[in-house]
Tab-separated table of C-alpha atoms (C1' of nucleotides) in Angstrom:
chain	number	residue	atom	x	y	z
R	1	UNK	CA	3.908	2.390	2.740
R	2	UNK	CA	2.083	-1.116	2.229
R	3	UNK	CA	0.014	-2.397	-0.991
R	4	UNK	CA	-1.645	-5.890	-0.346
R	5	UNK	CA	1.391	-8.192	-0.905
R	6	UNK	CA	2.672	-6.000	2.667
R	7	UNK	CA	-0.587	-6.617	4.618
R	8	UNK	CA	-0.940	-10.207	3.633
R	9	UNK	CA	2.744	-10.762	4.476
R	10	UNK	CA	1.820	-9.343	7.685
R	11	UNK	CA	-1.106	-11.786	8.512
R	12	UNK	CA	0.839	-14.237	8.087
R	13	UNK	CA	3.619	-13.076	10.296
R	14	UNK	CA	0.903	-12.186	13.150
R	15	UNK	CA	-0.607	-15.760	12.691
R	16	UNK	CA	2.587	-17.474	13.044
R	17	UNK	CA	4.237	-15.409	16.060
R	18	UNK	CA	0.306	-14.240	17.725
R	19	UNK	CA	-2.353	-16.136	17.011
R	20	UNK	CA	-3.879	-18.605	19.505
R	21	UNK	CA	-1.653	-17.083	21.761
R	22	UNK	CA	-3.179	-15.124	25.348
R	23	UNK	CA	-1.005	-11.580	24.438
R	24	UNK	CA	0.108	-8.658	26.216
R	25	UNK	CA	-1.362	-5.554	24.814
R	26	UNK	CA	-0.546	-1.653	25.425
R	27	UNK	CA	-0.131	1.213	24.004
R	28	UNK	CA	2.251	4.214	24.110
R	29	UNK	CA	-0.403	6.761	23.036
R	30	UNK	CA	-4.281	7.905	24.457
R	31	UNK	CA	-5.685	7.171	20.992
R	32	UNK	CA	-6.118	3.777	21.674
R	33	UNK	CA	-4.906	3.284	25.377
R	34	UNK	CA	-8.379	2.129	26.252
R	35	UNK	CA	-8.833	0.056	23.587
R	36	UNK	CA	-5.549	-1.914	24.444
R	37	UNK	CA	-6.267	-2.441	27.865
R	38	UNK	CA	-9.661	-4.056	26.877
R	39	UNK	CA	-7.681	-6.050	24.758
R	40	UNK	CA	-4.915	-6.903	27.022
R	41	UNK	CA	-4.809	-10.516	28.160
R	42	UNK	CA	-7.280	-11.696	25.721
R	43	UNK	CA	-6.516	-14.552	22.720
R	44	UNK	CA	-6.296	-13.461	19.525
R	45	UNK	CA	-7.809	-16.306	17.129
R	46	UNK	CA	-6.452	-15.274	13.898
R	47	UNK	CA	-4.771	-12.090	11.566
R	48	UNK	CA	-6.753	-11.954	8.014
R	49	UNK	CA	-5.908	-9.744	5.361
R	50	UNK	CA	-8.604	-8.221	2.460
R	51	UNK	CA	-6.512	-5.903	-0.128
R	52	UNK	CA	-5.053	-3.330	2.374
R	53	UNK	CA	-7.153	-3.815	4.726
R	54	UNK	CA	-5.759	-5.869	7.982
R	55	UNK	CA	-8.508	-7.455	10.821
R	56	UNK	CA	-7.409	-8.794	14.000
R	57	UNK	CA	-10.240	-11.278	14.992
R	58	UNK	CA	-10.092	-11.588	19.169
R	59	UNK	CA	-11.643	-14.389	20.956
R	60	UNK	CA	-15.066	-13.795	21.875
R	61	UNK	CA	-15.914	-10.730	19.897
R	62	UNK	CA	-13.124	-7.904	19.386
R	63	UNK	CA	-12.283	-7.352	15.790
R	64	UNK	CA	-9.470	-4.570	15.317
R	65	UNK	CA	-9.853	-3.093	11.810
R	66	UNK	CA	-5.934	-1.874	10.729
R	67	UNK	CA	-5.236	0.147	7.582
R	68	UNK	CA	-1.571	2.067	7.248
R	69	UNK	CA	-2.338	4.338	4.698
R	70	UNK	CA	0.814	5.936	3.385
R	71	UNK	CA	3.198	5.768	6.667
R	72	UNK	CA	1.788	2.996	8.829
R	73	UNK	CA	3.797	0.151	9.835
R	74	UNK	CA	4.343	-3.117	12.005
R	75	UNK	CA	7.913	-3.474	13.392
R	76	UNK	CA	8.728	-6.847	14.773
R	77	UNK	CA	10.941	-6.659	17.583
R	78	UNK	CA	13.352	-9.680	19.183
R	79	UNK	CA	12.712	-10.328	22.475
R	80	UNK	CA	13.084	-9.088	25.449
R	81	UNK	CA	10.753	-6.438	23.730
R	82	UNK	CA	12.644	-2.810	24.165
R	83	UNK	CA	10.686	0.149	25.585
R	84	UNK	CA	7.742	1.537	24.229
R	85	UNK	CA	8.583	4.795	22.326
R	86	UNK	CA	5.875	7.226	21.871
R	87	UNK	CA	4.703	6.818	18.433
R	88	UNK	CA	3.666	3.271	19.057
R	89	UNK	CA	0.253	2.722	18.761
R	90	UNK	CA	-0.468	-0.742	19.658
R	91	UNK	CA	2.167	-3.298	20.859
R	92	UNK	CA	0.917	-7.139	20.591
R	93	UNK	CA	3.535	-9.428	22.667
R	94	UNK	CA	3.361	-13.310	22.718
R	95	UNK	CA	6.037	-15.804	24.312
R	96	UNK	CA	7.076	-15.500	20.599
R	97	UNK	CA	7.627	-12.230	19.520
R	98	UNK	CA	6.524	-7.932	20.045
R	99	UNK	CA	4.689	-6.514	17.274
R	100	UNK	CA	5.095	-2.604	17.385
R	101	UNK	CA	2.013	-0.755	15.424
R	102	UNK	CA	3.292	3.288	14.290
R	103	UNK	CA	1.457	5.671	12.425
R	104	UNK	CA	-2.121	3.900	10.977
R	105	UNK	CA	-4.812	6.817	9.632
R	106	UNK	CA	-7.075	3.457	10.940
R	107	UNK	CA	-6.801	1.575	14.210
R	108	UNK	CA	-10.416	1.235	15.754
R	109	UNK	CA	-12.446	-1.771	17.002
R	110	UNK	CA	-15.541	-2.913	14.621
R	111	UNK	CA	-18.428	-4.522	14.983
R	112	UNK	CA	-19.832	-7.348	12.934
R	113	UNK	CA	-21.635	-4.666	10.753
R	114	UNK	CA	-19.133	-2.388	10.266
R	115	UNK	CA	-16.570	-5.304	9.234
R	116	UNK	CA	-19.074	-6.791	6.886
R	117	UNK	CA	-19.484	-2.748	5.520
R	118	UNK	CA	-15.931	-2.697	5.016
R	119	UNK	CA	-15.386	-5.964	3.037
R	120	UNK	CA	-18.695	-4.840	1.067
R	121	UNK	CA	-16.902	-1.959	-0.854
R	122	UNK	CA	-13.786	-3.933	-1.501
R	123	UNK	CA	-13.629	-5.799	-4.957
R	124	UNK	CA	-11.660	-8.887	-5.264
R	125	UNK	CA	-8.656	-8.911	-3.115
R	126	UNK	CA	-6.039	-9.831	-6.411
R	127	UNK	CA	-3.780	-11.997	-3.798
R	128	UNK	CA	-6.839	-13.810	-2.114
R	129	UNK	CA	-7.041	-17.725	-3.093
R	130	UNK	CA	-9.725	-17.684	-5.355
R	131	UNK	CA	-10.274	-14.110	-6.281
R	132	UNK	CA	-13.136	-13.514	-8.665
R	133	UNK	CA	-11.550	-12.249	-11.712
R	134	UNK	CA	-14.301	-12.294	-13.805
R	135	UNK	CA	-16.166	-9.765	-11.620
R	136	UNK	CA	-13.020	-7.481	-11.464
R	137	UNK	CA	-12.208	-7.570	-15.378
R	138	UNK	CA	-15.937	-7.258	-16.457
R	139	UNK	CA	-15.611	-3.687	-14.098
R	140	UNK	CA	-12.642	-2.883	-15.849
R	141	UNK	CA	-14.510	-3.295	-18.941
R	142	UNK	CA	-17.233	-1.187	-18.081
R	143	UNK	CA	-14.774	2.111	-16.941
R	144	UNK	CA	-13.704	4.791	-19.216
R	145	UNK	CA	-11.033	6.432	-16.693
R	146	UNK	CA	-7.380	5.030	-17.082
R	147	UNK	CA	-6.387	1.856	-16.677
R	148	UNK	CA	-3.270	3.269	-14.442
R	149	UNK	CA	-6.333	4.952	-12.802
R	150	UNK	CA	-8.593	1.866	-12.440
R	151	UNK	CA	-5.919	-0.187	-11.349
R	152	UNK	CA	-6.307	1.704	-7.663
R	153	UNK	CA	-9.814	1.737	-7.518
R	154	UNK	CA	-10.321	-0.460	-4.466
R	155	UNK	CA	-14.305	-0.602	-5.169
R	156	UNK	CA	-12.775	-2.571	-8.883
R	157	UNK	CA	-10.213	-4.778	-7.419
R	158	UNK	CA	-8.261	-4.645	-4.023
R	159	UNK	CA	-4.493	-4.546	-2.841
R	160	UNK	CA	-3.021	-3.151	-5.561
R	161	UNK	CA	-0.939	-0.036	-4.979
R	162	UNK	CA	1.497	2.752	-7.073
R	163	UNK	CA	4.254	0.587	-7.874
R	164	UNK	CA	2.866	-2.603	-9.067
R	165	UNK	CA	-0.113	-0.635	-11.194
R	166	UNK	CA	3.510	1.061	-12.559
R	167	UNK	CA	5.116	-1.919	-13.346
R	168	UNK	CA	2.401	-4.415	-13.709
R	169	UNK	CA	1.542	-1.854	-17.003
R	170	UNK	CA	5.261	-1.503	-18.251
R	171	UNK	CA	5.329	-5.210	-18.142
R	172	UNK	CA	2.228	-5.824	-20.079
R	173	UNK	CA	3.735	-2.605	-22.177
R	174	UNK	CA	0.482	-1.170	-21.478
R	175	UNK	CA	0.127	2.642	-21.751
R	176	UNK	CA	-1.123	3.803	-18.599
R	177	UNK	CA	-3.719	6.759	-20.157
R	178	UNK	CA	-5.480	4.178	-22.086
R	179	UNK	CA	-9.029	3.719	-20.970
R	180	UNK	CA	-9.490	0.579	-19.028
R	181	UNK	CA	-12.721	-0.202	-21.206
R	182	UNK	CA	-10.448	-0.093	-24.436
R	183	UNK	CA	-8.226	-2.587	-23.023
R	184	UNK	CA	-9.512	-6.070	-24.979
R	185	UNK	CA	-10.723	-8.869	-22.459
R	186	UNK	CA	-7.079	-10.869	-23.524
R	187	UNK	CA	-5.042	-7.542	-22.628
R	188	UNK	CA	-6.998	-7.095	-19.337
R	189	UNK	CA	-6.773	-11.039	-18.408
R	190	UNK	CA	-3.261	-10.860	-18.955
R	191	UNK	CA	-2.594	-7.855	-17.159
R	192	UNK	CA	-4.648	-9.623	-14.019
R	193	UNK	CA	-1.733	-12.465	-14.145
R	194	UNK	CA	0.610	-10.504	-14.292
R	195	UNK	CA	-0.233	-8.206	-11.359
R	196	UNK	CA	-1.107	-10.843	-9.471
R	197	UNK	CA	2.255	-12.625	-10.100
R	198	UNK	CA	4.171	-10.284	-9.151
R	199	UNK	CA	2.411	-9.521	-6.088
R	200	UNK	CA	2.263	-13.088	-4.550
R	201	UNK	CA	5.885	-12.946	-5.120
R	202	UNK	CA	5.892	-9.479	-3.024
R	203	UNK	CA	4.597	-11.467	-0.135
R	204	UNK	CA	6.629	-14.369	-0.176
R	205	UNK	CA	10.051	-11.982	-0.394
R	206	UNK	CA	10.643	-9.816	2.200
R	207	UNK	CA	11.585	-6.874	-0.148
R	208	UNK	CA	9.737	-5.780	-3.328
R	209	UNK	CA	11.202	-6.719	-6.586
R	210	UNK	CA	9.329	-6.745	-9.611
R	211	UNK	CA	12.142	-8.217	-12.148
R	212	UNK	CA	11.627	-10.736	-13.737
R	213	UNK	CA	13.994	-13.714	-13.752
R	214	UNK	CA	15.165	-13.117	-17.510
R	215	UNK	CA	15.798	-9.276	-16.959
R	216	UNK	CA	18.022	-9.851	-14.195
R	217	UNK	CA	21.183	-10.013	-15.587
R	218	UNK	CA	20.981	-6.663	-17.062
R	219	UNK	CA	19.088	-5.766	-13.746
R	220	UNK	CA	22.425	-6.335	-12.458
R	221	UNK	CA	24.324	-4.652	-15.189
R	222	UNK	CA	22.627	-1.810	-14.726
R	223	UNK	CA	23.146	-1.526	-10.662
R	224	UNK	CA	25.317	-3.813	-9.083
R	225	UNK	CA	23.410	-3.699	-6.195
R	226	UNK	CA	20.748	-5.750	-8.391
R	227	UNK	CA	17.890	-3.061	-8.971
R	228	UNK	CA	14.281	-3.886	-7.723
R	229	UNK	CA	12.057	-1.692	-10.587
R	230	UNK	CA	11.445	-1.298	-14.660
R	231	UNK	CA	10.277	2.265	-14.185
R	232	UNK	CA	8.660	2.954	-10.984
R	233	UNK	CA	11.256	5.769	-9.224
R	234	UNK	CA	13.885	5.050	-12.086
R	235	UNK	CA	14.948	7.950	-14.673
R	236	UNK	CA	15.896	5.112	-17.244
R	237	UNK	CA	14.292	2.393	-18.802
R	238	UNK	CA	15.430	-0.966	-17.829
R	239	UNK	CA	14.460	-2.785	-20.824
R	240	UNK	CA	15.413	-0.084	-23.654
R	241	UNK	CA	16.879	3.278	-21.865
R	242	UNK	CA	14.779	5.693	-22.554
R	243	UNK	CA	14.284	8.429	-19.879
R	244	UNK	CA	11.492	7.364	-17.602
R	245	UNK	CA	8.003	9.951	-18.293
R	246	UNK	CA	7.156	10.445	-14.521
R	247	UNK	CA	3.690	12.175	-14.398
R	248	UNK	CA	0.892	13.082	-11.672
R	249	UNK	CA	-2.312	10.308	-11.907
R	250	UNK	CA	-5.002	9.921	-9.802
R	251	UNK	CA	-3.034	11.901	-7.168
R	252	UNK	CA	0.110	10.164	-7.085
R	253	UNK	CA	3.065	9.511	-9.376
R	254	UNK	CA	2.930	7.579	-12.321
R	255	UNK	CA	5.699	6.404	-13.806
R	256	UNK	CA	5.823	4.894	-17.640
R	257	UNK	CA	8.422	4.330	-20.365
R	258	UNK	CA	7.768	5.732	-23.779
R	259	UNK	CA	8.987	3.741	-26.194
R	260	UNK	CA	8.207	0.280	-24.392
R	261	UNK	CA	4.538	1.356	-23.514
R	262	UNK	CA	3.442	3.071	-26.479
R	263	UNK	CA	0.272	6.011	-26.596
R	264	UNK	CA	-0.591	4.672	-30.301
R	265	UNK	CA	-4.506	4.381	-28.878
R	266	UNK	CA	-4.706	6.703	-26.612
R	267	UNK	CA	-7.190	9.382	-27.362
R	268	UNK	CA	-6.614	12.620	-27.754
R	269	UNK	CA	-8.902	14.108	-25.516
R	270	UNK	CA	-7.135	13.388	-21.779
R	271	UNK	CA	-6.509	14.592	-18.450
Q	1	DC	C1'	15.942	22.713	11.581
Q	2	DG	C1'	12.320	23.227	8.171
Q	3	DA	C1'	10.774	21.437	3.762
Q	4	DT	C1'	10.000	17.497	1.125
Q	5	DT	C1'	8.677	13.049	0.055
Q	6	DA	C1'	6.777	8.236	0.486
Q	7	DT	C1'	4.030	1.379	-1.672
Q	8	DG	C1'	-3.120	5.234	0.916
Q	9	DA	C1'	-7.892	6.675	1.228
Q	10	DT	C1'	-11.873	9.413	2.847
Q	11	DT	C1'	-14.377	13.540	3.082
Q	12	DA	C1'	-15.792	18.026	1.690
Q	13	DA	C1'	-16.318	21.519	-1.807
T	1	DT	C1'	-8.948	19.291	-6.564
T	2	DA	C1'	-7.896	20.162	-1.549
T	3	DA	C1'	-7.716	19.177	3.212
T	4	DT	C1'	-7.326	15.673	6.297
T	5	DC	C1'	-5.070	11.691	8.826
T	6	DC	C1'	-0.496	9.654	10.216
T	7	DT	C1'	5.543	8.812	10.720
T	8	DA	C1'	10.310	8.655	9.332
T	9	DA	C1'	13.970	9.489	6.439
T	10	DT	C1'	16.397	12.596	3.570
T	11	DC	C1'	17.989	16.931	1.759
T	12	DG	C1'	19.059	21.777	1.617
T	13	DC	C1'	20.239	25.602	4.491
DNA sequence: CGATTATGATTAA
DNA sequence: TAATCCTAATCGC
């Protein structure tokens, strides 16, 4: 259940333990058994990562275009790699490591075109190097839906996903039902750091935690354990203890506090 | 063992 | 909005 900081974590991991390396390539199901065999004993050059979007670029040609949707994943596996089980739908193995592929919507090989397509309806990937923020905030600027809404829009800006829009708008104390074009240009650049800080810190931590540093004490107050989110999943408020609002948006669950992200300009007229 | 849920997105209606 | 694609873990019975 990735969001950008996931797949660009990834790419990284594939560069490091595949890339430049001649690999061994099956696959446990007919979906793409053909594909893997084409693909087996060939060098992968290099893993890149745009929003949620993964691409495999292949030596001499083959780009494999990866998305995991809700329940996709890539399991690393130690060495000697164990046997394939049948949900697997594309195992890369190097002298290094086996990468296990399970349950991607998208797993297909691309051409040039349809690769270019792909990055054409993506806005600016938020953890990219240089992402244009300027083009991402002046869209914002221009859309009446929701800013929790906008916040997924891939077209507007890519790689963000349910939890960091969620806490990426209780940080900024945001109210998520505002529209994005009410948001002021200072409100929307801030919120752009802040997403994006979080999530570059989502891909250089294994797990996701969006506290920050001066919450965590009563992070850990409030769970031993040492809790990872503000709101998103939580029935109480880190910050103040309210009860959590948890609310259907844009198809998925949106989760806000009340008193720390207040509805003073939202308009009336909603849904 | 079936229902439910989960960090997603496209297509059709 | 609903149906579709996909897997695994959890919960109630």
């Amino acid at each position: 259940m990735p969001e950008g900081n996931v797949i660009h974590r990834l790419a990284r991991a594939h560069d490091r333990d595949l890339a430049g390396r001649r690999l061994a390539v099956s696959a446990a199901q007919k979906r793409f058994a053909k594909e893997a065999r084409a693909l087996d004993g060939r060098v992968l050059d290099r893993a890149e990562a745009r929003g949620k979007h993964l691409f495999h670029h292949w030596r001499h040609g083959p780009i494999v275009h990866i998305h995991l949707g809700m329940f996709g994943d890539f399991y690393r596996r130690e060495l000697p790699a164990p046997p394939l089980r049948p949900t697997v739908r594309l195992r890369l193995a190097s002298r290094a490591a086996v990468w296990d592929l399970i349950g991607p919507p998208t797993c297909e090989i691309v051409t040039e075109d349809e690769y270019a397509a792909i990055l054409a309806r993506l806005g600016p990937d938020i953890l990219s190097a240089r992402p244009d923020a300027r083009r991402a905030l002046e869209r914002l600027k221009r859309t009446d839906a929701p800013i929790a809404h906008a916040l997924l829009d891939q077209r507007i800006v890519s790689g963000i996903g349910n939890i960091y829009r969620a806490e990426a708008l209780f940080l900024d104390g945001l109210h998520p039902l505002r529209p994005a074009s009410s948001l002021t240009m200072d409100e929307l650049e801030k919120l752009w750091t802040t997403v994006r800080r979080m999530m570059r810190r989502g891909v250089a931590r294994p797990r996701i935690s969006t506290i920050e540093p001066a919450d965590r004490i009563r992070a850990r107050r409030a769970e031993p354990d040492g809790r990872s989110f503000y709101v998103y999943g939580e029935s109480l408020c880190l910050r103040c203890g309210s009860s959590v609002r948890s609310f259907p948006l844009s198809g998925r669950t949106m989760y806000a506090c009340p008193v720390c992200q207040p509805a003073a300009s939202v308009p009336r007229a909603r849904k």
